[in-house]
Amino acid sequence: MKQYPLTLFSTLCILLLGWQNSTAQTFNKVVGSNLPSIHLKKSQDAIVLDGALTEATWHQAIPAKNFAQVFPTDTTNAMGPTEIYMAYNEDYLFIGVKCHSKSNDFITPSLRRDYDFFGNDNITILLDTYNDKNSALAFGINPFGVRREATISNGGQQGGDFDDSWDNKWDGAAEIYEDYWIAELAIPFNTLRFTEGSKKWRFNAYRYDTQNNEISAWINLPRNRFTIDLGFMGEMIWEEPLKKTGKNISLIPYLTSSLSRNFENEQQLKTAQTYNVGGDVKIGLTSGLNLDLTFNPDFSQVEVDEQVTNLERFEIQFPEKRQFFLENADLFSNFSANRLNPFFSRRIGVAIDTATGQNIQNTILYGAKLSGKINDRLRVGVLNMQTAKQENNGLPGFNYTVATAEQKVFDRSGIAFIFVNKDATGKADFSGDFNAYNRLFGLEYRLASADNKWIGTSSILKTFTPGIEKDDYSHYTQLIYTDRKYRFEWVHIYLGNSYNPEVGFAPRKDFFLMSPEASINFYPKNKSQLTQHTLGFDASIYYKLGRDDNEIIQKFGMEEIKFNPFWSFRFKNSSSLDLQLDYNYLTLLVDFDPTRIQNKGIHLIAGSTYSFARVGFSYQSDKRKIFNYTFQPSIGSFYNGFRAGVQGSFTYRYQPYGFISLDYTYNHIKLDATFKTANLWLVGPRIDFTFTKKLFLTTFFQYNNQLNNLNINARFQWRFKPVSDFFLVYTDNYLTNPFDQFGSRNRTLVAKLTYWFNL
């Protein structure tokens, strides 16, 4: 396209506005309905992504600037100035970024997509395309042109609301200069979700400048808030109302070939070779509503779960990593409490290998997901999946359906509904232990005040299972008050003994919980290295409802008390120190072996009562350093004995190609004389090497003597085109006890090719 020269008049206007902005000493704040804004005009020429900002479009744009410091203080302008330019055409949103610093000594952990925010230079753009203050898309880039994208849910009130598992098509490039770096982003409107006719979106940006060791944001955020908090945003105003995007259909087929051998299966005498084909289809029904279809999905390229040492009495929850379940995942999975979830997608298509304790695939035949916005205030989701029958276990196939809706009320609050249905298909031909159906209905109110100080949730969930007619519901309420100095939280849960969410996650039943929490923040004003310290406590009191025929605790008797005072310190060099005391008082309702390694018959007796406490601290070093680490030792009593342990990690960065890390956990547990002393090791070295921005190699080892298993997972990835990949994945599990019989349990080598077609 032709490049239009600037007129003398427009040049003078730009210089005048730039001078006015440069003389402003105040940063951008959210004050009532008067929001800072950036105006977007249509691009006058073709934008070339080269990290230069030389096109006339950028010269004519007036940037968003005057960033405020978030760390180490929140009361001053950023030391490293940042400028953000925006423009658009019929197909793309263009964003130009200029980030100043002391020199060109910038940091990146590797060239791999989806980097961690901390410990490297980067900037993130937040787009609330529906102006609902509840959900947003995030696009980030660093000085080396490494990109990341994510979804934000629940108003960005906590770190877990940021989900970088989302993956989609967009482009970006960056270039490093003497004392600044420039990035250019091109985001297709087909990648975004918005309402046709939109005149403005809410917007913010935050940046980590490692040389000045500061986090800054376009809109000033209080220190005690997460940078993704959607209550603190300005506006981006379009020159013309946005039109509906054109045809938006993507086809993503895959082809796999695998070699596998289960050495613990005596009937399998040689390596089995298999081939598989399937794929996904993405259809943009409207600018806000998306239909995802999948046929014979394969998740062999998904990174292996990180194992943990389980010293608790209940099941551990592992995160979902499969791409099909991730877009708009909060619509389906963010109901109620984290360990009281009515829908946990990992219940679909995942089984447990009892020999290794590893998760293995249970074939999913097909699936469909409709999710997105009907309008600016109503968000809906419908999911349906069909799994194959498991003849070896005597189980039929199952059909899973989840329907959910979220209606915005008032300024930021909402009312949500969920329905979950699991039906056995062809059940007459199987005699295994299964229910013909399992269903759940739930209703939830989500509070988020306009002044960002109050958030909360209140829900009621009821399950329906054959043969169960009462006490099959749960109730959850959480209320949090937060300002710059104080934080107060109240939680209570009622969970009936017959509450049975087969597609959810509720490892503990038949209890009533009360859990208060409070903390106070201090912000030293002297010249010490301490920027903030927080003093507080968290407490949990469990009462037994007494409806499970357990005679140990009478109806509404106390089952467990947890009390955890803490003192946290944050330093100017971005390191942190946390001091903590964990006190537990509990009565066992069933026989229990805390170590999970004792001989049969060696356990703590049901009905026994224990009181024990543990003290410890956690230190996180400066992640900007080439070598950084975490260190978390603890010591104290444990049931009727003693426990001492340490966990942490070491990471060495070889910029810009990757890093080598080691995660470790060690627990020494000595109970009474009938128990053998337990020395539990979990060691996980990892090599993450990025040859280029398209070629990646990750090798992950995990040794867990609690499971008597050594796991090796190596994954090579070649991203030869955007969101199109070739994977080569090697997985091996070894038996490690007794060591003289060290041998392979199972071994797999998988090659997978995926390609993203836009139709």
mmCIF file of N, CA and C in Angstrom, residues 139-216:
data_model
loop_
_atom_site.group_PDB
_atom_site.id
_atom_site.type_symbol
_atom_site.label_atom_id
_atom_site.label_comp_id
_atom_site.label_asym_id
_atom_site.label_seq_id
_atom_site.Cartn_x
_atom_site.Cartn_y
_atom_site.Cartn_z
ATOM 1 N N PHE A 139 -1.939 -10.950 25.366
ATOM 2 C CA PHE A 139 -0.928 -11.190 24.344
ATOM 3 C C PHE A 139 0.373 -10.553 24.818
ATOM 4 N N GLY A 140 1.430 -11.368 24.873
ATOM 5 C CA GLY A 140 2.701 -10.877 25.381
ATOM 6 C C GLY A 140 3.839 -11.133 24.415
ATOM 7 N N ILE A 141 4.892 -10.333 24.544
ATOM 8 C CA ILE A 141 6.079 -10.499 23.711
ATOM 9 C C ILE A 141 7.275 -9.971 24.502
ATOM 10 N N ASN A 142 8.469 -10.497 24.204
ATOM 11 C CA ASN A 142 9.669 -10.001 24.881
ATOM 12 C C ASN A 142 10.664 -9.454 23.854
ATOM 13 N N PRO A 143 11.802 -8.906 24.273
ATOM 14 C CA PRO A 143 12.716 -8.250 23.322
ATOM 15 C C PRO A 143 13.276 -9.184 22.258
ATOM 16 N N PHE A 144 13.217 -10.493 22.490
ATOM 17 C CA PHE A 144 13.748 -11.455 21.535
ATOM 18 C C PHE A 144 12.664 -11.976 20.588
ATOM 19 N N GLY A 145 11.456 -11.392 20.672
ATOM 20 C CA GLY A 145 10.359 -11.779 19.797
ATOM 21 C C GLY A 145 9.637 -13.034 20.228
ATOM 22 N N VAL A 146 9.910 -13.523 21.440
ATOM 23 C CA VAL A 146 9.202 -14.697 21.954
ATOM 24 C C VAL A 146 7.818 -14.266 22.413
ATOM 25 N N ARG A 147 6.809 -15.035 22.073
ATOM 26 C CA ARG A 147 5.428 -14.631 22.320
ATOM 27 C C ARG A 147 4.742 -15.535 23.332
ATOM 28 N N ARG A 148 3.668 -15.041 23.873
ATOM 29 C CA ARG A 148 2.774 -15.850 24.697
ATOM 30 C C ARG A 148 1.364 -15.290 24.566
ATOM 31 N N GLU A 149 0.385 -16.139 24.809
ATOM 32 C CA GLU A 149 -0.999 -15.718 24.835
ATOM 33 C C GLU A 149 -1.705 -16.460 25.954
ATOM 34 N N ALA A 150 -2.789 -15.868 26.464
ATOM 35 C CA ALA A 150 -3.467 -16.471 27.604
ATOM 36 C C ALA A 150 -4.888 -15.948 27.679
ATOM 37 N N THR A 151 -5.697 -16.647 28.455
ATOM 38 C CA THR A 151 -7.034 -16.168 28.793
ATOM 39 C C THR A 151 -7.050 -15.793 30.267
ATOM 40 N N ILE A 152 -7.871 -14.817 30.600
ATOM 41 C CA ILE A 152 -8.030 -14.374 31.987
ATOM 42 C C ILE A 152 -9.509 -14.468 32.347
ATOM 43 N N SER A 153 -9.790 -15.054 33.483
ATOM 44 C CA SER A 153 -11.168 -15.234 33.934
ATOM 45 C C SER A 153 -11.335 -14.692 35.349
ATOM 46 N N ASN A 154 -12.580 -14.669 35.827
ATOM 47 C CA ASN A 154 -12.894 -14.276 37.210
ATOM 48 C C ASN A 154 -12.360 -12.898 37.586
ATOM 49 N N GLY A 155 -12.255 -12.028 36.595
ATOM 50 C CA GLY A 155 -11.824 -10.672 36.877
ATOM 51 C C GLY A 155 -10.350 -10.511 37.157
ATOM 52 N N GLY A 156 -9.571 -11.608 37.011
ATOM 53 C CA GLY A 156 -8.136 -11.525 37.279
ATOM 54 C C GLY A 156 -7.811 -11.234 38.730
ATOM 55 N N GLN A 157 -8.626 -11.786 39.642
ATOM 56 C CA GLN A 157 -8.458 -11.486 41.052
ATOM 57 C C GLN A 157 -7.334 -12.277 41.713
ATOM 58 N N GLN A 158 -6.895 -13.366 41.078
ATOM 59 C CA GLN A 158 -5.810 -14.164 41.640
ATOM 60 C C GLN A 158 -4.976 -14.755 40.507
ATOM 61 N N GLY A 159 -3.777 -15.239 40.860
ATOM 62 C CA GLY A 159 -2.852 -15.707 39.843
ATOM 63 C C GLY A 159 -3.390 -16.836 39.008
ATOM 64 N N GLY A 160 -4.197 -17.710 39.601
ATOM 65 C CA GLY A 160 -4.758 -18.844 38.878
ATOM 66 C C GLY A 160 -5.751 -18.470 37.803
ATOM 67 N N ASP A 161 -6.166 -17.201 37.749
ATOM 68 C CA ASP A 161 -7.100 -16.753 36.710
ATOM 69 C C ASP A 161 -6.399 -16.553 35.370
ATOM 70 N N PHE A 162 -5.069 -16.598 35.368
ATOM 71 C CA PHE A 162 -4.274 -16.454 34.141
ATOM 72 C C PHE A 162 -3.952 -17.849 33.622
ATOM 73 N N ASP A 163 -4.457 -18.191 32.425
ATOM 74 C CA ASP A 163 -4.267 -19.522 31.858
ATOM 75 C C ASP A 163 -3.556 -19.403 30.521
ATOM 76 N N ASP A 164 -2.256 -19.755 30.516
ATOM 77 C CA ASP A 164 -1.475 -19.630 29.283
ATOM 78 C C ASP A 164 -1.524 -20.890 28.429
ATOM 79 N N SER A 165 -2.437 -21.807 28.722
ATOM 80 C CA SER A 165 -2.575 -23.014 27.902
ATOM 81 C C SER A 165 -3.292 -22.729 26.582
ATOM 82 N N TRP A 166 -4.026 -21.633 26.522
ATOM 83 C CA TRP A 166 -4.723 -21.262 25.291
ATOM 84 C C TRP A 166 -3.704 -20.973 24.197
ATOM 85 N N ASP A 167 -3.983 -21.436 22.978
ATOM 86 C CA ASP A 167 -3.060 -21.286 21.851
ATOM 87 C C ASP A 167 -3.854 -20.868 20.624
ATOM 88 N N ASN A 168 -3.389 -19.859 19.911
ATOM 89 C CA ASN A 168 -4.114 -19.414 18.731
ATOM 90 C C ASN A 168 -3.169 -18.683 17.791
ATOM 91 N N LYS A 169 -3.702 -18.317 16.604
ATOM 92 C CA LYS A 169 -2.878 -17.715 15.560
ATOM 93 C C LYS A 169 -2.802 -16.200 15.702
ATOM 94 N N TRP A 170 -1.570 -15.695 15.779
ATOM 95 C CA TRP A 170 -1.278 -14.272 15.664
ATOM 96 C C TRP A 170 0.222 -14.160 15.420
ATOM 97 N N ASP A 171 0.695 -12.963 15.135
ATOM 98 C CA ASP A 171 2.099 -12.817 14.768
ATOM 99 C C ASP A 171 2.708 -11.629 15.504
ATOM 100 N N GLY A 172 4.026 -11.653 15.605
ATOM 101 C CA GLY A 172 4.722 -10.568 16.276
ATOM 102 C C GLY A 172 6.217 -10.662 16.026
ATOM 103 N N ALA A 173 6.898 -9.519 16.137
ATOM 104 C CA ALA A 173 8.347 -9.463 15.961
ATOM 105 C C ALA A 173 8.897 -8.374 16.865
ATOM 106 N N ALA A 174 10.177 -8.514 17.223
ATOM 107 C CA ALA A 174 10.805 -7.532 18.106
ATOM 108 C C ALA A 174 12.244 -7.292 17.669
ATOM 109 N N GLU A 175 12.769 -6.138 18.057
ATOM 110 C CA GLU A 175 14.142 -5.770 17.732
ATOM 111 C C GLU A 175 14.734 -5.011 18.921
ATOM 112 N N ILE A 176 15.998 -5.325 19.237
ATOM 113 C CA ILE A 176 16.692 -4.695 20.358
ATOM 114 C C ILE A 176 17.569 -3.555 19.842
ATOM 115 N N TYR A 177 17.493 -2.387 20.518
ATOM 116 C CA TYR A 177 18.305 -1.223 20.174
ATOM 117 C C TYR A 177 19.223 -0.866 21.355
ATOM 118 N N GLU A 178 19.828 0.311 21.321
ATOM 119 C CA GLU A 178 20.870 0.653 22.301
ATOM 120 C C GLU A 178 20.345 0.636 23.738
ATOM 121 N N ASP A 179 19.241 1.316 24.004
ATOM 122 C CA ASP A 179 18.700 1.340 25.361
ATOM 123 C C ASP A 179 17.172 1.201 25.350
ATOM 124 N N TYR A 180 16.665 0.497 24.378
ATOM 125 C CA TYR A 180 15.236 0.214 24.311
ATOM 126 C C TYR A 180 15.011 -0.950 23.357
ATOM 127 N N TRP A 181 13.792 -1.477 23.375
ATOM 128 C CA TRP A 181 13.406 -2.493 22.399
ATOM 129 C C TRP A 181 12.016 -2.186 21.875
ATOM 130 N N ILE A 182 11.785 -2.602 20.643
ATOM 131 C CA ILE A 182 10.519 -2.327 19.964
ATOM 132 C C ILE A 182 9.904 -3.653 19.534
ATOM 133 N N ALA A 183 8.590 -3.758 19.699
ATOM 134 C CA ALA A 183 7.857 -4.939 19.239
ATOM 135 C C ALA A 183 6.638 -4.500 18.442
ATOM 136 N N GLU A 184 6.283 -5.310 17.455
ATOM 137 C CA GLU A 184 5.072 -5.084 16.660
ATOM 138 C C GLU A 184 4.243 -6.368 16.665
ATOM 139 N N LEU A 185 2.943 -6.234 16.923
ATOM 140 C CA LEU A 185 2.026 -7.367 17.006
ATOM 141 C C LEU A 185 0.931 -7.199 15.966
ATOM 142 N N ALA A 186 0.552 -8.285 15.331
ATOM 143 C CA ALA A 186 -0.591 -8.308 14.411
ATOM 144 C C ALA A 186 -1.524 -9.427 14.858
ATOM 145 N N ILE A 187 -2.687 -9.066 15.392
ATOM 146 C CA ILE A 187 -3.638 -10.036 15.943
ATOM 147 C C ILE A 187 -4.870 -10.072 15.043
ATOM 148 N N PRO A 188 -5.143 -11.204 14.387
ATOM 149 C CA PRO A 188 -6.322 -11.279 13.515
ATOM 150 C C PRO A 188 -7.610 -11.121 14.318
ATOM 151 N N PHE A 189 -8.563 -10.402 13.777
ATOM 152 C CA PHE A 189 -9.860 -10.296 14.443
ATOM 153 C C PHE A 189 -10.533 -11.662 14.534
ATOM 154 N N ASN A 190 -10.175 -12.593 13.638
ATOM 155 C CA ASN A 190 -10.715 -13.952 13.723
ATOM 156 C C ASN A 190 -10.241 -14.680 14.976
ATOM 157 N N THR A 191 -9.100 -14.277 15.501
ATOM 158 C CA THR A 191 -8.585 -14.873 16.732
ATOM 159 C C THR A 191 -9.309 -14.327 17.951
ATOM 160 N N LEU A 192 -9.792 -13.107 17.856
ATOM 161 C CA LEU A 192 -10.441 -12.431 18.975
ATOM 162 C C LEU A 192 -11.936 -12.743 18.998
ATOM 163 N N ARG A 193 -12.547 -12.506 20.135
ATOM 164 C CA ARG A 193 -13.998 -12.656 20.288
ATOM 165 C C ARG A 193 -14.537 -11.313 20.767
ATOM 166 N N PHE A 194 -15.555 -10.777 20.076
ATOM 167 C CA PHE A 194 -16.092 -9.474 20.437
ATOM 168 C C PHE A 194 -17.491 -9.328 19.845
ATOM 169 N N THR A 195 -18.178 -8.285 20.273
ATOM 170 C CA THR A 195 -19.523 -8.009 19.784
ATOM 171 C C THR A 195 -19.453 -7.126 18.543
ATOM 172 N N GLU A 196 -20.181 -7.537 17.496
ATOM 173 C CA GLU A 196 -20.222 -6.725 16.279
ATOM 174 C C GLU A 196 -20.783 -5.341 16.597
ATOM 175 N N GLY A 197 -20.148 -4.317 16.047
ATOM 176 C CA GLY A 197 -20.566 -2.947 16.311
ATOM 177 C C GLY A 197 -19.899 -2.319 17.517
ATOM 178 N N SER A 198 -18.919 -3.023 18.105
ATOM 179 C CA SER A 198 -18.208 -2.477 19.268
ATOM 180 C C SER A 198 -17.573 -1.135 18.930
ATOM 181 N N LYS A 199 -17.708 -0.175 19.848
ATOM 182 C CA LYS A 199 -17.093 1.133 19.682
ATOM 183 C C LYS A 199 -15.871 1.310 20.571
ATOM 184 N N LYS A 200 -15.766 0.477 21.589
ATOM 185 C CA LYS A 200 -14.607 0.554 22.471
ATOM 186 C C LYS A 200 -14.421 -0.767 23.206
ATOM 187 N N TRP A 201 -13.194 -1.035 23.588
ATOM 188 C CA TRP A 201 -12.835 -2.159 24.446
ATOM 189 C C TRP A 201 -12.110 -1.605 25.660
ATOM 190 N N ARG A 202 -12.083 -2.391 26.721
ATOM 191 C CA ARG A 202 -11.254 -2.050 27.877
ATOM 192 C C ARG A 202 -9.859 -2.644 27.660
ATOM 193 N N PHE A 203 -8.858 -1.935 28.164
ATOM 194 C CA PHE A 203 -7.482 -2.303 27.823
ATOM 195 C C PHE A 203 -6.524 -1.899 28.943
ATOM 196 N N ASN A 204 -5.519 -2.727 29.156
ATOM 197 C CA ASN A 204 -4.400 -2.366 30.022
ATOM 198 C C ASN A 204 -3.158 -3.085 29.510
ATOM 199 N N ALA A 205 -2.009 -2.687 29.998
ATOM 200 C CA ALA A 205 -0.748 -3.336 29.647
ATOM 201 C C ALA A 205 0.163 -3.269 30.852
ATOM 202 N N TYR A 206 0.944 -4.325 31.053
ATOM 203 C CA TYR A 206 1.923 -4.317 32.135
ATOM 204 C C TYR A 206 3.241 -4.884 31.634
ATOM 205 N N ARG A 207 4.328 -4.438 32.257
ATOM 206 C CA ARG A 207 5.667 -4.728 31.742
ATOM 207 C C ARG A 207 6.627 -5.059 32.877
ATOM 208 N N TYR A 208 7.547 -5.976 32.607
ATOM 209 C CA TYR A 208 8.647 -6.251 33.535
ATOM 210 C C TYR A 208 9.936 -5.749 32.887
ATOM 211 N N ASP A 209 10.597 -4.803 33.560
ATOM 212 C CA ASP A 209 11.876 -4.240 33.127
ATOM 213 C C ASP A 209 12.945 -4.763 34.090
ATOM 214 N N THR A 210 13.764 -5.720 33.654
ATOM 215 C CA THR A 210 14.706 -6.369 34.563
ATOM 216 C C THR A 210 15.850 -5.448 34.974
ATOM 217 N N GLN A 211 16.257 -4.514 34.118
ATOM 218 C CA GLN A 211 17.394 -3.657 34.449
ATOM 219 C C GLN A 211 17.032 -2.644 35.529
ATOM 220 N N ASN A 212 15.832 -2.102 35.455
ATOM 221 C CA ASN A 212 15.353 -1.226 36.522
ATOM 222 C C ASN A 212 14.677 -2.022 37.639
ATOM 223 N N ASN A 213 14.538 -3.325 37.416
ATOM 224 C CA ASN A 213 13.882 -4.224 38.359
ATOM 225 C C ASN A 213 12.531 -3.666 38.799
ATOM 226 N N GLU A 214 11.708 -3.380 37.818
ATOM 227 C CA GLU A 214 10.395 -2.845 38.139
ATOM 228 C C GLU A 214 9.325 -3.492 37.278
ATOM 229 N N ILE A 215 8.137 -3.581 37.862
ATOM 230 C CA ILE A 215 6.924 -3.942 37.135
ATOM 231 C C ILE A 215 6.105 -2.667 37.022
ATOM 232 N N SER A 216 5.662 -2.359 35.830
ATOM 233 C CA SER A 216 4.872 -1.151 35.615
ATOM 234 C C SER A 216 3.630 -1.489 34.809
#
